Tab-separated table of C-alpha atoms in Angstrom:
chain	number	residue	atom	x	y	z
A	625	MET	CA	-9.905	-22.159	-116.851
A	626	ALA	CA	-8.304	-21.209	-120.193
A	627	GLU	CA	-11.466	-22.301	-122.009
A	628	LYS	CA	-13.616	-20.134	-119.725
A	629	GLY	CA	-11.379	-17.112	-120.233
A	630	GLU	CA	-11.419	-17.520	-124.017
A	631	SER	CA	-15.211	-17.848	-124.144
A	632	SER	CA	-15.621	-14.741	-121.957
A	633	LYS	CA	-13.294	-12.755	-124.219
A	634	SER	CA	-15.068	-13.903	-127.365
A	635	ALA	CA	-18.460	-13.045	-125.882
A	636	VAL	CA	-17.319	-9.543	-124.884
A	637	LYS	CA	-15.555	-9.030	-128.217
A	638	GLY	CA	-18.627	-10.062	-130.175
A	639	LEU	CA	-20.983	-7.972	-128.089
A	640	THR	CA	-18.930	-4.794	-128.036
A	641	ALA	CA	-18.900	-4.376	-131.806
A	642	ALA	CA	-20.517	-0.996	-132.326
A	643	THR	CA	-20.863	-0.784	-136.102
A	644	ASN	CA	-23.066	-2.647	-138.558
A	645	THR	CA	-22.244	-3.894	-142.067
A	646	SER	CA	-22.942	-0.487	-143.636
A	647	GLY	CA	-20.301	1.162	-141.431
A	648	LEU	CA	-22.891	3.289	-139.590
A	649	PRO	CA	-23.055	3.254	-135.756
A	650	ALA	CA	-25.258	0.378	-134.555
A	651	TYR	CA	-28.081	0.810	-132.062
A	652	GLU	CA	-26.602	0.768	-128.562
A	653	LEU	CA	-28.010	-2.112	-126.529
A	654	PRO	CA	-28.585	-1.795	-122.777
A	655	TRP	CA	-25.475	-3.199	-121.109
A	656	VAL	CA	-27.522	-5.822	-119.285
A	657	GLU	CA	-28.356	-7.300	-122.725
A	658	LYS	CA	-25.058	-6.437	-124.383
A	659	TYR	CA	-23.110	-8.417	-121.781
A	660	ARG	CA	-25.654	-11.177	-121.154
A	661	PRO	CA	-23.759	-14.517	-121.115
A	662	GLN	CA	-24.225	-16.605	-124.245
A	663	VAL	CA	-22.661	-19.834	-122.934
A	664	LEU	CA	-22.814	-21.527	-119.534
A	665	SER	CA	-19.090	-20.891	-118.898
A	666	ASP	CA	-19.717	-17.118	-118.821
A	667	ILE	CA	-22.347	-17.251	-116.042
A	668	VAL	CA	-21.167	-15.652	-112.791
A	669	GLY	CA	-21.660	-17.452	-109.463
A	670	ASN	CA	-23.548	-20.612	-108.434
A	671	GLU	CA	-20.693	-22.715	-109.795
A	672	GLU	CA	-22.018	-26.070	-108.533
A	673	THR	CA	-25.451	-25.582	-110.083
A	674	VAL	CA	-23.991	-24.349	-113.368
A	675	GLU	CA	-21.745	-27.445	-113.432
A	676	ARG	CA	-24.875	-29.615	-113.243
A	677	LEU	CA	-26.293	-27.735	-116.227
A	678	LYS	CA	-23.024	-28.276	-118.129
A	679	ILE	CA	-23.316	-32.039	-117.501
A	680	ILE	CA	-26.901	-31.936	-118.836
A	681	SER	CA	-25.691	-30.041	-121.933
A	682	ARG	CA	-22.999	-32.668	-122.564
A	683	ASP	CA	-25.310	-35.667	-122.039
A	684	GLY	CA	-28.128	-34.068	-124.027
A	685	ASN	CA	-30.935	-35.625	-121.972
A	686	MET	CA	-32.445	-32.569	-120.275
A	687	PRO	CA	-35.001	-33.287	-117.513
A	688	HIS	CA	-37.888	-30.946	-116.702
A	689	LEU	CA	-36.300	-28.163	-114.613
A	690	ILE	CA	-37.317	-25.677	-111.935
A	691	ILE	CA	-34.702	-22.969	-111.272
A	692	SER	CA	-35.506	-20.771	-108.280
A	693	GLY	CA	-33.755	-17.800	-106.686
A	694	MET	CA	-33.883	-14.035	-106.237
A	695	PRO	CA	-34.138	-11.712	-109.284
A	696	GLY	CA	-31.094	-10.792	-111.367
A	697	ILE	CA	-28.797	-13.739	-110.585
A	698	GLY	CA	-28.943	-15.573	-113.922
A	699	LYS	CA	-31.866	-18.025	-113.788
A	700	THR	CA	-33.384	-17.254	-117.207
A	701	THR	CA	-29.950	-16.671	-118.732
A	702	SER	CA	-28.845	-20.142	-117.559
A	703	VAL	CA	-31.837	-21.812	-119.212
A	704	LEU	CA	-31.289	-19.874	-122.458
A	705	CYS	CA	-27.576	-20.803	-122.487
A	706	LEU	CA	-28.477	-24.443	-121.868
A	707	ALA	CA	-31.052	-24.395	-124.703
A	708	ARG	CA	-28.550	-22.716	-127.036
A	709	THR	CA	-25.918	-25.378	-126.268
A	710	LEU	CA	-28.330	-28.293	-126.632
A	711	LEU	CA	-30.123	-27.196	-129.795
A	712	GLY	CA	-27.496	-25.278	-131.748
A	713	PRO	CA	-28.875	-23.983	-135.098
A	714	SER	CA	-32.391	-25.286	-134.255
A	715	TYR	CA	-32.597	-22.977	-131.209
A	716	LYS	CA	-35.050	-20.447	-132.663
A	717	GLU	CA	-37.659	-22.902	-133.903
A	718	ALA	CA	-37.304	-25.426	-131.057
A	719	VAL	CA	-37.657	-23.045	-128.087
A	720	LEU	CA	-40.878	-21.436	-126.842
A	721	GLU	CA	-40.313	-18.754	-124.196
A	722	LEU	CA	-43.242	-17.292	-122.253
A	723	ASN	CA	-42.745	-14.529	-119.691
A	724	ALA	CA	-44.992	-13.170	-116.943
A	725	SER	CA	-45.843	-10.321	-119.332
A	726	ASP	CA	-47.466	-12.840	-121.704
A	727	GLU	CA	-50.930	-14.299	-121.244
A	728	ARG	CA	-50.379	-17.655	-119.553
A	729	GLY	CA	-53.815	-18.803	-118.430
A	730	ILE	CA	-55.410	-22.194	-119.014
A	731	ASP	CA	-56.314	-21.310	-122.623
A	732	VAL	CA	-52.661	-20.573	-123.518
A	733	VAL	CA	-51.535	-23.852	-121.943
A	734	ARG	CA	-54.221	-25.765	-123.841
A	735	SER	CA	-53.606	-24.063	-127.179
A	736	ARG	CA	-50.208	-22.402	-127.659
A	737	ILE	CA	-48.065	-24.686	-125.486
A	738	LYS	CA	-49.870	-27.828	-126.623
A	739	SER	CA	-49.576	-26.899	-130.326
A	740	PHE	CA	-45.853	-26.170	-129.850
A	741	ALA	CA	-45.400	-29.582	-128.180
A	742	GLN	CA	-47.147	-31.236	-131.147
A	743	LYS	CA	-45.082	-29.330	-133.748
A	744	LYS	CA	-42.603	-31.374	-135.784
A	745	VAL	CA	-39.057	-30.019	-135.575
A	746	THR	CA	-35.933	-31.740	-136.917
A	747	LEU	CA	-33.433	-31.965	-134.068
A	748	PRO	CA	-30.152	-33.794	-133.448
A	749	PRO	CA	-30.619	-37.319	-132.019
A	750	GLY	CA	-31.564	-37.334	-128.322
A	751	ARG	CA	-32.481	-33.622	-128.241
A	752	HIS	CA	-35.872	-32.186	-127.267
A	753	LYS	CA	-37.885	-29.029	-127.866
A	754	ILE	CA	-37.806	-26.727	-124.828
A	755	VAL	CA	-40.616	-24.651	-123.303
A	756	ILE	CA	-39.244	-21.905	-121.018
A	757	LEU	CA	-41.761	-20.439	-118.562
A	758	ASP	CA	-40.190	-17.394	-116.923
A	759	GLU	CA	-41.662	-16.057	-113.645
A	760	ALA	CA	-43.566	-19.345	-113.379
A	761	ASP	CA	-44.590	-18.619	-109.781
A	762	SER	CA	-46.984	-15.952	-111.098
A	763	MET	CA	-48.941	-18.491	-113.171
A	764	THR	CA	-52.429	-19.272	-111.895
A	765	ALA	CA	-52.987	-22.602	-110.137
A	766	GLY	CA	-55.411	-23.569	-112.915
A	767	ALA	CA	-52.804	-23.008	-115.627
A	768	GLN	CA	-50.263	-25.018	-113.651
A	769	GLN	CA	-52.763	-27.854	-113.231
A	770	ALA	CA	-53.393	-27.839	-116.997
A	771	LEU	CA	-49.643	-28.351	-117.586
A	772	ARG	CA	-49.518	-31.651	-115.696
A	773	ARG	CA	-50.937	-33.870	-118.436
A	774	THR	CA	-49.188	-31.924	-121.235
A	775	MET	CA	-45.815	-32.531	-119.604
A	776	GLU	CA	-46.484	-36.275	-119.371
A	777	ILE	CA	-47.932	-36.809	-122.855
A	778	TYR	CA	-45.221	-34.898	-124.743
A	779	SER	CA	-42.203	-35.668	-122.514
A	780	SER	CA	-40.620	-37.736	-125.314
A	781	THR	CA	-40.318	-34.668	-127.557
A	782	THR	CA	-40.632	-31.604	-125.284
A	783	ARG	CA	-39.031	-30.602	-121.988
A	784	PHE	CA	-40.135	-27.782	-119.689
A	785	ALA	CA	-37.959	-25.300	-117.772
A	786	PHE	CA	-39.546	-23.108	-115.069
A	787	ALA	CA	-37.722	-20.036	-113.731
A	788	CYS	CA	-39.214	-18.574	-110.553
A	789	ASN	CA	-38.368	-16.526	-107.460
A	790	GLN	CA	-40.148	-18.888	-105.045
A	791	SER	CA	-40.369	-22.588	-105.912
A	792	ASN	CA	-43.024	-23.196	-103.238
A	793	LYS	CA	-45.498	-21.299	-105.438
A	794	ILE	CA	-45.196	-24.037	-108.052
A	795	ILE	CA	-47.808	-26.711	-107.320
A	796	GLU	CA	-46.560	-30.004	-105.858
A	797	PRO	CA	-47.493	-32.162	-108.898
A	798	LEU	CA	-45.221	-30.017	-111.130
A	799	GLN	CA	-42.415	-29.973	-108.562
A	800	SER	CA	-42.430	-33.782	-108.406
A	801	ARG	CA	-41.996	-33.950	-112.208
A	802	CYS	CA	-38.958	-31.632	-112.220
A	803	ALA	CA	-35.372	-31.445	-111.054
A	804	ILE	CA	-35.161	-28.403	-108.761
A	805	LEU	CA	-32.054	-26.179	-108.923
A	806	ARG	CA	-31.685	-23.360	-106.394
A	807	TYR	CA	-29.621	-20.280	-107.179
A	808	ALA	CA	-28.060	-18.355	-104.294
A	809	ARG	CA	-27.514	-14.599	-104.063
A	810	LEU	CA	-24.295	-13.486	-105.772
A	811	SER	CA	-21.412	-12.485	-103.515
A	812	ASP	CA	-19.962	-8.963	-103.572
A	813	SER	CA	-16.694	-10.222	-105.091
A	814	GLN	CA	-18.565	-11.930	-107.958
A	815	VAL	CA	-20.519	-8.746	-108.730
A	816	VAL	CA	-17.337	-6.631	-108.573
A	817	LYS	CA	-15.477	-8.979	-110.930
A	818	ARG	CA	-18.203	-8.755	-113.594
A	819	LEU	CA	-18.594	-4.984	-113.206
A	820	LEU	CA	-14.829	-4.513	-113.685
A	821	GLU	CA	-14.981	-6.535	-116.931
A	822	ILE	CA	-17.722	-4.230	-118.250
A	823	ILE	CA	-15.939	-1.096	-117.002
A	824	LYS	CA	-12.787	-2.168	-118.860
A	825	ALA	CA	-14.698	-2.991	-122.067
A	826	GLU	CA	-16.544	0.358	-122.008
A	827	ASN	CA	-13.556	2.486	-120.818
A	828	VAL	CA	-15.532	3.800	-117.852
A	829	GLU	CA	-13.906	6.159	-115.346
A	830	TYR	CA	-14.669	5.135	-111.765
A	831	SER	CA	-13.555	5.377	-108.147
A	832	GLU	CA	-13.325	2.525	-105.636
A	833	GLU	CA	-16.055	4.196	-103.556
A	834	GLY	CA	-18.312	4.313	-106.623
A	835	LEU	CA	-17.765	0.604	-107.257
A	836	ALA	CA	-18.540	-0.144	-103.598
A	837	GLY	CA	-21.720	1.947	-103.910
A	838	LEU	CA	-22.876	-0.116	-106.907
A	839	VAL	CA	-22.313	-3.349	-104.988
A	840	PHE	CA	-24.050	-2.019	-101.862
A	841	SER	CA	-27.128	-0.850	-103.761
A	842	ALA	CA	-27.410	-4.055	-105.836
A	843	GLU	CA	-27.486	-6.501	-102.881
A	844	GLY	CA	-26.368	-9.457	-104.996
A	845	ASP	CA	-28.570	-8.587	-108.000
A	846	MET	CA	-26.256	-8.542	-111.042
A	847	ARG	CA	-28.887	-7.062	-113.358
A	848	GLN	CA	-29.480	-4.117	-111.031
A	849	ALA	CA	-25.727	-3.548	-110.591
A	850	ILE	CA	-25.168	-3.390	-114.367
A	851	ASN	CA	-28.206	-1.142	-114.923
A	852	ASN	CA	-27.059	1.222	-112.153
A	853	LEU	CA	-23.562	1.306	-113.669
A	854	GLN	CA	-24.894	2.258	-117.103
A	855	SER	CA	-27.299	4.832	-115.646
A	856	THR	CA	-24.500	6.457	-113.641
A	857	VAL	CA	-22.200	6.611	-116.683
A	858	SER	CA	-25.003	8.032	-118.872
A	859	GLY	CA	-25.996	10.646	-116.306
A	860	PHE	CA	-22.646	11.766	-114.913
A	861	GLY	CA	-19.824	10.193	-116.959
A	862	PHE	CA	-17.956	9.232	-113.784
A	863	VAL	CA	-18.833	6.473	-111.300
A	864	SER	CA	-18.404	7.950	-107.828
A	865	ALA	CA	-20.302	7.040	-104.648
A	866	ASP	CA	-22.305	10.309	-104.686
A	867	ASN	CA	-23.281	9.836	-108.339
A	868	VAL	CA	-24.330	6.218	-107.772
A	869	PHE	CA	-26.606	7.077	-104.856
A	870	LYS	CA	-28.136	9.949	-106.834
A	871	VAL	CA	-29.004	7.468	-109.589
A	872	VAL	CA	-30.390	4.730	-107.333
A	873	ASP	CA	-32.164	7.432	-105.295
A	874	SER	CA	-31.475	5.929	-101.888
A	875	PRO	CA	-29.991	7.587	-98.761
A	876	HIS	CA	-26.204	7.707	-98.699
A	877	PRO	CA	-25.026	4.903	-96.368
A	878	ILE	CA	-22.276	7.137	-94.900
A	879	LYS	CA	-24.941	9.496	-93.516
A	880	VAL	CA	-27.049	6.597	-92.247
A	881	GLN	CA	-23.964	5.067	-90.612
A	882	ALA	CA	-23.192	8.357	-88.851
A	883	MET	CA	-26.810	8.472	-87.639
A	884	LEU	CA	-26.629	4.923	-86.247
A	885	LYS	CA	-23.292	5.520	-84.515
A	886	ALA	CA	-24.724	8.650	-82.894
A	887	VAL	CA	-27.739	6.829	-81.438
A	888	LYS	CA	-25.501	3.976	-80.236
A	889	ASP	CA	-23.482	6.525	-78.235
A	890	GLY	CA	-26.700	8.065	-76.880
A	891	ARG	CA	-26.349	11.280	-78.924
A	892	ILE	CA	-29.921	11.509	-80.131
A	893	ASP	CA	-29.889	15.154	-81.308
A	894	PRO	CA	-27.212	14.729	-84.046
A	895	ALA	CA	-28.973	11.557	-85.194
A	896	LEU	CA	-32.309	13.382	-85.480
A	897	GLU	CA	-30.619	16.150	-87.486
A	898	VAL	CA	-29.344	13.592	-90.035
A	899	LEU	CA	-32.783	11.964	-90.208
A	900	GLU	CA	-34.501	15.314	-90.818
A	901	GLU	CA	-31.907	16.129	-93.492
A	902	LEU	CA	-32.671	12.838	-95.304
A	903	TRP	CA	-36.415	13.456	-94.945
A	904	ALA	CA	-36.024	16.982	-96.397
A	905	LEU	CA	-34.239	15.470	-99.428
A	906	GLY	CA	-37.475	13.601	-100.205
A	907	TYR	CA	-36.567	10.042	-99.238
A	908	SER	CA	-39.520	7.942	-98.139
A	909	ALA	CA	-39.714	6.106	-94.819
A	910	VAL	CA	-39.186	2.796	-96.648
A	911	ASP	CA	-35.986	4.130	-98.286
A	912	VAL	CA	-34.570	5.258	-94.933
A	913	ILE	CA	-35.493	2.175	-92.907
A	914	SER	CA	-34.273	-0.229	-95.630
A	915	THR	CA	-30.893	1.526	-95.785
A	916	MET	CA	-30.686	1.509	-91.969
A	917	PHE	CA	-31.163	-2.263	-92.011
A	918	ARG	CA	-28.490	-2.866	-94.665
A	919	VAL	CA	-25.970	-0.523	-92.997
A	920	THR	CA	-26.520	-2.073	-89.543
A	921	LYS	CA	-25.465	-5.502	-90.847
A	922	THR	CA	-22.058	-4.218	-91.997
A	923	VAL	CA	-21.274	-1.262	-89.697
A	924	GLU	CA	-17.932	-1.436	-87.878
A	925	GLY	CA	-17.574	-0.892	-84.122
A	926	PHE	CA	-20.841	-2.563	-83.140
A	927	SER	CA	-20.863	-5.779	-81.115
A	928	GLU	CA	-22.907	-8.712	-82.427
A	929	ASN	CA	-25.459	-8.183	-79.644
A	930	THR	CA	-25.879	-4.515	-80.538
A	931	LYS	CA	-26.391	-5.347	-84.216
A	932	LEU	CA	-29.050	-7.947	-83.384
A	933	GLU	CA	-30.901	-5.578	-81.029
A	934	PHE	CA	-30.754	-2.779	-83.632
A	935	ILE	CA	-32.004	-5.084	-86.413
A	936	ARG	CA	-34.875	-6.200	-84.158
A	937	GLU	CA	-36.043	-2.617	-83.538
A	938	ILE	CA	-35.526	-1.636	-87.195
A	939	GLY	CA	-37.519	-4.720	-88.255
A	940	PHE	CA	-40.507	-3.787	-86.081
A	941	THR	CA	-40.443	-0.236	-87.468
A	942	HIS	CA	-40.176	-1.566	-91.035
A	943	MET	CA	-43.249	-3.707	-90.405
A	944	ARG	CA	-45.258	-0.691	-89.157
A	945	ILE	CA	-44.151	1.383	-92.164
A	946	LEU	CA	-45.247	-1.364	-94.580
A	947	GLU	CA	-48.612	-1.390	-92.803
A	948	GLY	CA	-48.990	2.274	-93.758
A	949	VAL	CA	-47.524	4.289	-90.866
A	950	GLY	CA	-44.699	5.866	-92.865
A	951	THR	CA	-44.296	9.157	-91.011
A	952	LEU	CA	-41.252	11.073	-89.797
A	953	LEU	CA	-42.502	10.553	-86.228
A	954	GLN	CA	-42.310	6.781	-86.715
A	955	LEU	CA	-38.649	7.034	-87.771
A	956	LYS	CA	-37.825	9.361	-84.865
A	957	GLY	CA	-39.429	6.863	-82.495
A	958	CYS	CA	-37.221	4.157	-83.977
A	959	LEU	CA	-34.095	6.250	-83.334
A	960	ALA	CA	-35.208	6.856	-79.732
A	961	ARG	CA	-35.617	3.112	-79.155
A	962	LEU	CA	-32.222	2.465	-80.765
A	963	ALA	CA	-30.637	5.052	-78.444
A	964	LYS	CA	-32.197	3.223	-75.496
A	965	VAL	CA	-30.658	-0.026	-76.747
A	966	GLY	CA	-27.283	1.649	-77.278
A	967	MET	CA	-27.165	2.957	-73.722
A	968	ARG	CA	-27.318	-0.530	-72.209
A	969	LYS	CA	-23.778	-0.930	-70.911
A	970	GLU	CA	-23.619	-4.680	-71.521
A	971	LEU	CA	-24.101	-4.169	-75.267
A	972	PHE	CA	-21.142	-1.846	-75.734
A	973	VAL	CA	-18.027	-3.095	-77.464
A	974	PRO	CA	-15.374	-3.601	-74.732
A	975	LYS	CA	-12.679	-0.934	-74.964
A	976	SER	CA	-9.174	-2.300	-75.468
């Protein structure tokens, strides 16, 4: 634990230096890059999977890897930290990173990746060159097929790491050649802990409600939480709940919660007033229905049955909106159906 704390402090200390050698202010990096972990010990969450990567970094014999999970939870960062630990000073010349923004068709696999695999690089004994393919699930099937033979021929000198959101979009022959690591969504407490470290390093003024708003809007995505924090500080200078929801441009969950509690009690008119207020502010039907879904899962005073019935109706409405019927009438119809659900006596929370 002491080692982890020291590495975190050194990473933050090194990254928060704001002047260059000439004494002039340095270019300010986005916080998501400024506080990107540089070693595996600094990665937040998914402790068991990160431990497996630490064992690989100690042994030195890295297998082909597929790391899958939702965006913003540290997949690419983990691979980069692993490569940095394994290769040390040879990192720059022994790592080829290709993102979804790069051309990654069959021609690139046959030329660029193959030529990198053939390149001679002096490495420590037992180490390999690493090809990192970020957003690998967006590669064409043809390009993935072309990788099969390359991976086999050059496996003695080159190892491949695939980062993707959905591992089932990687073709079976590649999956069978790789060790698959799955990253879970980050918990609220893990996101809060990291945000507080950044807030302390940057001397940010904040309220508890503002911090809760950042966590609510991020939904386990650390990158989005840090970006929203920096945007709120840049725009307003103070992290409050109202400022956060202005930045993320989503309906305030307190208003949505009041709307849901009103329909549960059968008071449809106040609920419709809140909905029309949100609509007048310019929020789209997708914004409103998505926030309704997230608030329903955590709202207090609802029985489990009520929550499930509400989520069912909200889900059907969400599906219709995604099909193109994103009107105010559709949302009002949803509230009417929710009020009908709320009036079923057996779904009420028993009064103590």
